[in-house]
Amino acid sequence: SAWNYEDNWDLLINDNKIFSNITTKEYGENKHFENYKQINKDDTINIIFHNNSGSNKVLWVDLGLLEIEDETT
C-alpha cells in the first residue's frame, strides 16, 4: 500500500456529498477538517475511495464524532 497523488476520496452523508476529491496522505499524517455537520443516528456516512492509480491499497480511516446531548429530554 502506498500513497499516490492520483488517488482521492469523497465523503457523503446520506446522498449529500460533503467533501469531494480529497487527496490521500502518506503514513500516519493527520488531515483535519474544521467544519461541523449535524448528523442523525439513522444517517449513513459513506467514504468513497477513488483508486485512480490502480495500485493495491490498505485503507485506514479515522472518523471523529462530537456528541451533543439533547437538552429537550
PDB file of N, CA and C in Angstrom:
ATOM      1  N   SER A   1       0.848  -1.177   0.000  1.00  0.00           N
ATOM      2  CA  SER A   1       0.000   0.000   0.000  1.00  0.00           C
ATOM      3  C   SER A   1       0.889   1.234   0.000  1.00  0.00           C
ATOM      4  N   ALA A   2       0.605   2.156  -0.875  1.00  0.00           N
ATOM      5  CA  ALA A   2       1.429   3.358  -0.967  1.00  0.00           C
ATOM      6  C   ALA A   2       0.590   4.551  -1.391  1.00  0.00           C
ATOM      7  N   TRP A   3       1.010   5.711  -0.945  1.00  0.00           N
ATOM      8  CA  TRP A   3       0.360   6.949  -1.321  1.00  0.00           C
ATOM      9  C   TRP A   3       0.568   7.202  -2.806  1.00  0.00           C
ATOM     10  N   ASN A   4      -0.430   7.806  -3.459  1.00  0.00           N
ATOM     11  CA  ASN A   4      -0.288   8.196  -4.856  1.00  0.00           C
ATOM     12  C   ASN A   4      -1.100   9.460  -5.090  1.00  0.00           C
ATOM     13  N   TYR A   5      -0.496  10.443  -5.716  1.00  0.00           N
ATOM     14  CA  TYR A   5      -1.157  11.734  -5.919  1.00  0.00           C
ATOM     15  C   TYR A   5      -2.423  11.634  -6.764  1.00  0.00           C
ATOM     16  N   GLU A   6      -2.602  10.554  -7.531  1.00  0.00           N
ATOM     17  CA  GLU A   6      -3.787  10.397  -8.374  1.00  0.00           C
ATOM     18  C   GLU A   6      -5.005   9.935  -7.580  1.00  0.00           C
ATOM     19  N   ASP A   7      -4.789   9.341  -6.416  1.00  0.00           N
ATOM     20  CA  ASP A   7      -5.883   8.791  -5.619  1.00  0.00           C
ATOM     21  C   ASP A   7      -6.568   9.890  -4.806  1.00  0.00           C
ATOM     22  N   ASN A   8      -7.879   9.743  -4.608  1.00  0.00           N
ATOM     23  CA  ASN A   8      -8.625  10.700  -3.801  1.00  0.00           C
ATOM     24  C   ASN A   8      -9.886  10.036  -3.263  1.00  0.00           C
ATOM     25  N   TRP A   9     -10.611  10.762  -2.443  1.00  0.00           N
ATOM     26  CA  TRP A   9     -11.817  10.196  -1.842  1.00  0.00           C
ATOM     27  C   TRP A   9     -12.882  11.268  -1.663  1.00  0.00           C
ATOM     28  N   ASP A  10     -14.119  10.797  -1.524  1.00  0.00           N
ATOM     29  CA  ASP A  10     -15.278  11.657  -1.270  1.00  0.00           C
ATOM     30  C   ASP A  10     -15.924  11.213   0.035  1.00  0.00           C
ATOM     31  N   LEU A  11     -16.594  12.142   0.712  1.00  0.00           N
ATOM     32  CA  LEU A  11     -17.359  11.818   1.902  1.00  0.00           C
ATOM     33  C   LEU A  11     -18.802  12.248   1.666  1.00  0.00           C
ATOM     34  N   LEU A  12     -19.722  11.317   1.864  1.00  0.00           N
ATOM     35  CA  LEU A  12     -21.140  11.591   1.688  1.00  0.00           C
ATOM     36  C   LEU A  12     -21.889  11.305   2.975  1.00  0.00           C
ATOM     37  N   ILE A  13     -22.843  12.162   3.295  1.00  0.00           N
ATOM     38  CA  ILE A  13     -23.789  11.890   4.372  1.00  0.00           C
ATOM     39  C   ILE A  13     -25.136  11.735   3.697  1.00  0.00           C
ATOM     40  N   ASN A  14     -25.700  10.541   3.851  1.00  0.00           N
ATOM     41  CA  ASN A  14     -26.863  10.135   3.071  1.00  0.00           C
ATOM     42  C   ASN A  14     -26.463  10.277   1.600  1.00  0.00           C
ATOM     43  N   ASP A  15     -27.140  11.047   0.813  1.00  0.00           N
ATOM     44  CA  ASP A  15     -26.757  11.209  -0.592  1.00  0.00           C
ATOM     45  C   ASP A  15     -26.126  12.567  -0.862  1.00  0.00           C
ATOM     46  N   ASN A  16     -25.773  13.299   0.193  1.00  0.00           N
ATOM     47  CA  ASN A  16     -25.193  14.632   0.044  1.00  0.00           C
ATOM     48  C   ASN A  16     -23.675  14.557   0.124  1.00  0.00           C
ATOM     49  N   LYS A  17     -23.006  15.001  -0.937  1.00  0.00           N
ATOM     50  CA  LYS A  17     -21.548  14.990  -0.967  1.00  0.00           C
ATOM     51  C   LYS A  17     -21.040  16.178  -0.150  1.00  0.00           C
ATOM     52  N   ILE A  18     -20.321  15.883   0.923  1.00  0.00           N
ATOM     53  CA  ILE A  18     -19.797  16.897   1.827  1.00  0.00           C
ATOM     54  C   ILE A  18     -18.388  17.307   1.416  1.00  0.00           C
ATOM     55  N   PHE A  19     -17.547  16.327   1.078  1.00  0.00           N
ATOM     56  CA  PHE A  19     -16.194  16.570   0.581  1.00  0.00           C
ATOM     57  C   PHE A  19     -16.026  15.800  -0.721  1.00  0.00           C
ATOM     58  N   SER A  20     -15.282  16.391  -1.651  1.00  0.00           N
ATOM     59  CA  SER A  20     -15.095  15.769  -2.960  1.00  0.00           C
ATOM     60  C   SER A  20     -13.639  15.883  -3.391  1.00  0.00           C
ATOM     61  N   ASN A  21     -13.116  14.790  -3.939  1.00  0.00           N
ATOM     62  CA  ASN A  21     -11.758  14.762  -4.495  1.00  0.00           C
ATOM     63  C   ASN A  21     -10.688  15.181  -3.492  1.00  0.00           C
ATOM     64  N   ILE A  22     -10.787  14.685  -2.255  1.00  0.00           N
ATOM     65  CA  ILE A  22      -9.785  14.956  -1.231  1.00  0.00           C
ATOM     66  C   ILE A  22      -8.589  14.045  -1.482  1.00  0.00           C
ATOM     67  N   THR A  23      -7.421  14.628  -1.556  1.00  0.00           N
ATOM     68  CA  THR A  23      -6.235  13.826  -1.844  1.00  0.00           C
ATOM     69  C   THR A  23      -5.895  12.916  -0.671  1.00  0.00           C
ATOM     70  N   THR A  24      -5.221  11.825  -0.965  1.00  0.00           N
ATOM     71  CA  THR A  24      -4.802  10.890   0.080  1.00  0.00           C
ATOM     72  C   THR A  24      -3.553  11.424   0.766  1.00  0.00           C
ATOM     73  N   LYS A  25      -3.129  10.725   1.805  1.00  0.00           N
ATOM     74  CA  LYS A  25      -1.938  11.122   2.531  1.00  0.00           C
ATOM     75  C   LYS A  25      -1.057   9.904   2.744  1.00  0.00           C
ATOM     76  N   GLU A  26       0.190  10.158   3.065  1.00  0.00           N
ATOM     77  CA  GLU A  26       1.139   9.075   3.266  1.00  0.00           C
ATOM     78  C   GLU A  26       1.413   8.898   4.752  1.00  0.00           C
ATOM     79  N   TYR A  27       1.627   7.650   5.170  1.00  0.00           N
ATOM     80  CA  TYR A  27       1.936   7.320   6.554  1.00  0.00           C
ATOM     81  C   TYR A  27       0.812   7.724   7.495  1.00  0.00           C
ATOM     82  N   GLY A  28       1.163   8.081   8.721  1.00  0.00           N
ATOM     83  CA  GLY A  28       0.168   8.403   9.727  1.00  0.00           C
ATOM     84  C   GLY A  28      -0.091   9.889   9.874  1.00  0.00           C
ATOM     85  N   GLU A  29      -0.012  10.601   8.779  1.00  0.00           N
ATOM     86  CA  GLU A  29      -0.252  12.042   8.835  1.00  0.00           C
ATOM     87  C   GLU A  29      -1.703  12.327   9.219  1.00  0.00           C
ATOM     88  N   ASN A  30      -1.923  13.462   9.847  1.00  0.00           N
ATOM     89  CA  ASN A  30      -3.280  13.882  10.190  1.00  0.00           C
ATOM     90  C   ASN A  30      -3.815  14.818   9.130  1.00  0.00           C
ATOM     91  N   LYS A  31      -5.087  14.692   8.866  1.00  0.00           N
ATOM     92  CA  LYS A  31      -5.771  15.614   7.967  1.00  0.00           C
ATOM     93  C   LYS A  31      -7.039  16.038   8.683  1.00  0.00           C
ATOM     94  N   HIS A  32      -7.062  17.295   9.141  1.00  0.00           N
ATOM     95  CA  HIS A  32      -8.191  17.783   9.925  1.00  0.00           C
ATOM     96  C   HIS A  32      -9.071  18.678   9.065  1.00  0.00           C
ATOM     97  N   PHE A  33     -10.372  18.518   9.243  1.00  0.00           N
ATOM     98  CA  PHE A  33     -11.345  19.393   8.615  1.00  0.00           C
ATOM     99  C   PHE A  33     -12.143  20.026   9.746  1.00  0.00           C
ATOM    100  N   GLU A  34     -12.104  21.318   9.846  1.00  0.00           N
ATOM    101  CA  GLU A  34     -12.781  22.016  10.935  1.00  0.00           C
ATOM    102  C   GLU A  34     -14.134  22.552  10.468  1.00  0.00           C
ATOM    103  N   ASN A  35     -14.938  21.665   9.944  1.00  0.00           N
ATOM    104  CA  ASN A  35     -16.282  22.013   9.508  1.00  0.00           C
ATOM    105  C   ASN A  35     -17.223  21.010  10.146  1.00  0.00           C
ATOM    106  N   TYR A  36     -18.201  21.498  10.869  1.00  0.00           N
ATOM    107  CA  TYR A  36     -19.091  20.606  11.600  1.00  0.00           C
ATOM    108  C   TYR A  36     -20.410  20.459  10.865  1.00  0.00           C
ATOM    109  N   LYS A  37     -20.911  19.251  10.840  1.00  0.00           N
ATOM    110  CA  LYS A  37     -22.161  18.938  10.157  1.00  0.00           C
ATOM    111  C   LYS A  37     -22.998  18.098  11.100  1.00  0.00           C
ATOM    112  N   GLN A  38     -24.220  18.532  11.361  1.00  0.00           N
ATOM    113  CA  GLN A  38     -25.094  17.745  12.231  1.00  0.00           C
ATOM    114  C   GLN A  38     -25.586  16.515  11.475  1.00  0.00           C
ATOM    115  N   ILE A  39     -25.481  15.380  12.126  1.00  0.00           N
ATOM    116  CA  ILE A  39     -25.998  14.129  11.562  1.00  0.00           C
ATOM    117  C   ILE A  39     -26.919  13.483  12.593  1.00  0.00           C
ATOM    118  N   ASN A  40     -27.794  12.658  12.115  1.00  0.00           N
ATOM    119  CA  ASN A  40     -28.719  11.943  12.982  1.00  0.00           C
ATOM    120  C   ASN A  40     -28.293  10.487  13.088  1.00  0.00           C
ATOM    121  N   LYS A  41     -28.807   9.791  14.088  1.00  0.00           N
ATOM    122  CA  LYS A  41     -28.380   8.412  14.319  1.00  0.00           C
ATOM    123  C   LYS A  41     -28.715   7.491  13.160  1.00  0.00           C
ATOM    124  N   ASP A  42     -29.700   7.832  12.335  1.00  0.00           N
ATOM    125  CA  ASP A  42     -30.065   6.984  11.198  1.00  0.00           C
ATOM    126  C   ASP A  42     -29.393   7.404   9.894  1.00  0.00           C
ATOM    127  N   ASP A  43     -28.573   8.457   9.928  1.00  0.00           N
ATOM    128  CA  ASP A  43     -27.880   8.899   8.719  1.00  0.00           C
ATOM    129  C   ASP A  43     -26.804   7.895   8.325  1.00  0.00           C
ATOM    130  N   THR A  44     -26.515   7.849   7.047  1.00  0.00           N
ATOM    131  CA  THR A  44     -25.475   6.964   6.518  1.00  0.00           C
ATOM    132  C   THR A  44     -24.274   7.797   6.106  1.00  0.00           C
ATOM    133  N   ILE A  45     -23.096   7.396   6.578  1.00  0.00           N
ATOM    134  CA  ILE A  45     -21.848   8.061   6.207  1.00  0.00           C
ATOM    135  C   ILE A  45     -21.100   7.125   5.270  1.00  0.00           C
ATOM    136  N   ASN A  46     -20.766   7.613   4.073  1.00  0.00           N
ATOM    137  CA  ASN A  46     -20.023   6.827   3.092  1.00  0.00           C
ATOM    138  C   ASN A  46     -18.724   7.534   2.746  1.00  0.00           C
ATOM    139  N   ILE A  47     -17.642   6.792   2.762  1.00  0.00           N
ATOM    140  CA  ILE A  47     -16.358   7.278   2.275  1.00  0.00           C
ATOM    141  C   ILE A  47     -16.063   6.483   1.012  1.00  0.00           C
ATOM    142  N   ILE A  48     -15.977   7.194  -0.107  1.00  0.00           N
ATOM    143  CA  ILE A  48     -15.761   6.545  -1.397  1.00  0.00           C
ATOM    144  C   ILE A  48     -14.331   6.827  -1.833  1.00  0.00           C
ATOM    145  N   PHE A  49     -13.539   5.770  -1.931  1.00  0.00           N
ATOM    146  CA  PHE A  49     -12.141   5.903  -2.321  1.00  0.00           C
ATOM    147  C   PHE A  49     -12.014   5.688  -3.823  1.00  0.00           C
ATOM    148  N   HIS A  50     -11.347   6.621  -4.491  1.00  0.00           N
ATOM    149  CA  HIS A  50     -11.109   6.532  -5.928  1.00  0.00           C
ATOM    150  C   HIS A  50      -9.651   6.120  -6.146  1.00  0.00           C
ATOM    151  N   ASN A  51      -9.451   4.840  -6.436  1.00  0.00           N
ATOM    152  CA  ASN A  51      -8.106   4.294  -6.637  1.00  0.00           C
ATOM    153  C   ASN A  51      -7.686   4.517  -8.088  1.00  0.00           C
ATOM    154  N   ASN A  52      -7.507   5.791  -8.450  1.00  0.00           N
ATOM    155  CA  ASN A  52      -7.174   6.141  -9.832  1.00  0.00           C
ATOM    156  C   ASN A  52      -5.819   5.604 -10.268  1.00  0.00           C
ATOM    157  N   SER A  53      -4.909   5.395  -9.329  1.00  0.00           N
ATOM    158  CA  SER A  53      -3.585   4.870  -9.670  1.00  0.00           C
ATOM    159  C   SER A  53      -3.638   3.379  -9.987  1.00  0.00           C
ATOM    160  N   GLY A  54      -4.672   2.697  -9.504  1.00  0.00           N
ATOM    161  CA  GLY A  54      -4.813   1.261  -9.770  1.00  0.00           C
ATOM    162  C   GLY A  54      -3.889   0.382  -8.958  1.00  0.00           C
ATOM    163  N   SER A  55      -3.168   0.942  -7.997  1.00  0.00           N
ATOM    164  CA  SER A  55      -2.255   0.130  -7.192  1.00  0.00           C
ATOM    165  C   SER A  55      -2.999  -0.483  -6.005  1.00  0.00           C
ATOM    166  N   ASN A  56      -2.430  -1.570  -5.462  1.00  0.00           N
ATOM    167  CA  ASN A  56      -3.029  -2.230  -4.297  1.00  0.00           C
ATOM    168  C   ASN A  56      -2.988  -1.296  -3.090  1.00  0.00           C
ATOM    169  N   LYS A  57      -4.064  -1.327  -2.303  1.00  0.00           N
ATOM    170  CA  LYS A  57      -4.159  -0.428  -1.162  1.00  0.00           C
ATOM    171  C   LYS A  57      -4.684  -1.145   0.072  1.00  0.00           C
ATOM    172  N   VAL A  58      -4.253  -0.674   1.225  1.00  0.00           N
ATOM    173  CA  VAL A  58      -4.878  -0.969   2.509  1.00  0.00           C
ATOM    174  C   VAL A  58      -5.321   0.387   3.037  1.00  0.00           C
ATOM    175  N   LEU A  59      -6.613   0.554   3.264  1.00  0.00           N
ATOM    176  CA  LEU A  59      -7.140   1.850   3.679  1.00  0.00           C
ATOM    177  C   LEU A  59      -7.448   1.855   5.169  1.00  0.00           C
ATOM    178  N   TRP A  60      -7.052   2.927   5.836  1.00  0.00           N
ATOM    179  CA  TRP A  60      -7.359   3.144   7.238  1.00  0.00           C
ATOM    180  C   TRP A  60      -8.099   4.465   7.323  1.00  0.00           C
ATOM    181  N   VAL A  61      -9.184   4.483   8.050  1.00  0.00           N
ATOM    182  CA  VAL A  61      -9.980   5.701   8.203  1.00  0.00           C
ATOM    183  C   VAL A  61     -10.198   5.967   9.685  1.00  0.00           C
ATOM    184  N   ASP A  62      -9.887   7.167  10.111  1.00  0.00           N
ATOM    185  CA  ASP A  62     -10.199   7.631  11.467  1.00  0.00           C
ATOM    186  C   ASP A  62     -11.261   8.710  11.322  1.00  0.00           C
ATOM    187  N   LEU A  63     -12.402   8.464  11.907  1.00  0.00           N
ATOM    188  CA  LEU A  63     -13.508   9.411  11.824  1.00  0.00           C
ATOM    189  C   LEU A  63     -13.881   9.836  13.233  1.00  0.00           C
ATOM    190  N   GLY A  64     -13.749  11.122  13.516  1.00  0.00           N
ATOM    191  CA  GLY A  64     -14.071  11.629  14.846  1.00  0.00           C
ATOM    192  C   GLY A  64     -15.456  12.250  14.857  1.00  0.00           C
ATOM    193  N   LEU A  65     -16.223  11.916  15.873  1.00  0.00           N
ATOM    194  CA  LEU A  65     -17.571  12.450  16.020  1.00  0.00           C
ATOM    195  C   LEU A  65     -17.690  13.172  17.347  1.00  0.00           C
ATOM    196  N   LEU A  66     -18.425  14.253  17.345  1.00  0.00           N
ATOM    197  CA  LEU A  66     -18.697  15.025  18.550  1.00  0.00           C
ATOM    198  C   LEU A  66     -20.158  14.816  18.896  1.00  0.00           C
ATOM    199  N   GLU A  67     -20.401  14.299  20.094  1.00  0.00           N
ATOM    200  CA  GLU A  67     -21.779  14.049  20.520  1.00  0.00           C
ATOM    201  C   GLU A  67     -22.258  15.186  21.405  1.00  0.00           C
ATOM    202  N   ILE A  68     -23.418  15.719  21.050  1.00  0.00           N
ATOM    203  CA  ILE A  68     -24.028  16.792  21.824  1.00  0.00           C
ATOM    204  C   ILE A  68     -25.307  16.251  22.442  1.00  0.00           C
ATOM    205  N   GLU A  69     -25.435  16.417  23.757  1.00  0.00           N
ATOM    206  CA  GLU A  69     -26.620  15.907  24.438  1.00  0.00           C
ATOM    207  C   GLU A  69     -27.840  16.716  24.039  1.00  0.00           C
ATOM    208  N   ASP A  70     -28.960  16.019  23.896  1.00  0.00           N
ATOM    209  CA  ASP A  70     -30.229  16.656  23.585  1.00  0.00           C
ATOM    210  C   ASP A  70     -30.764  17.316  24.844  1.00  0.00           C
ATOM    211  N   GLU A  71     -30.877  18.631  24.822  1.00  0.00           N
ATOM    212  CA  GLU A  71     -31.313  19.378  26.004  1.00  0.00           C
ATOM    213  C   GLU A  71     -32.820  19.323  26.212  1.00  0.00           C
ATOM    214  N   THR A  72     -33.565  18.749  25.263  1.00  0.00           N
ATOM    215  CA  THR A  72     -35.024  18.699  25.397  1.00  0.00           C
ATOM    216  C   THR A  72     -35.505  17.488  26.160  1.00  0.00           C
ATOM    217  N   THR A  73     -34.609  16.538  26.466  1.00  0.00           N
ATOM    218  CA  THR A  73     -35.044  15.329  27.179  1.00  0.00           C
ATOM    219  C   THR A  73     -34.725  15.419  28.646  1.00  0.00           C
TER     220      THR A  73
END
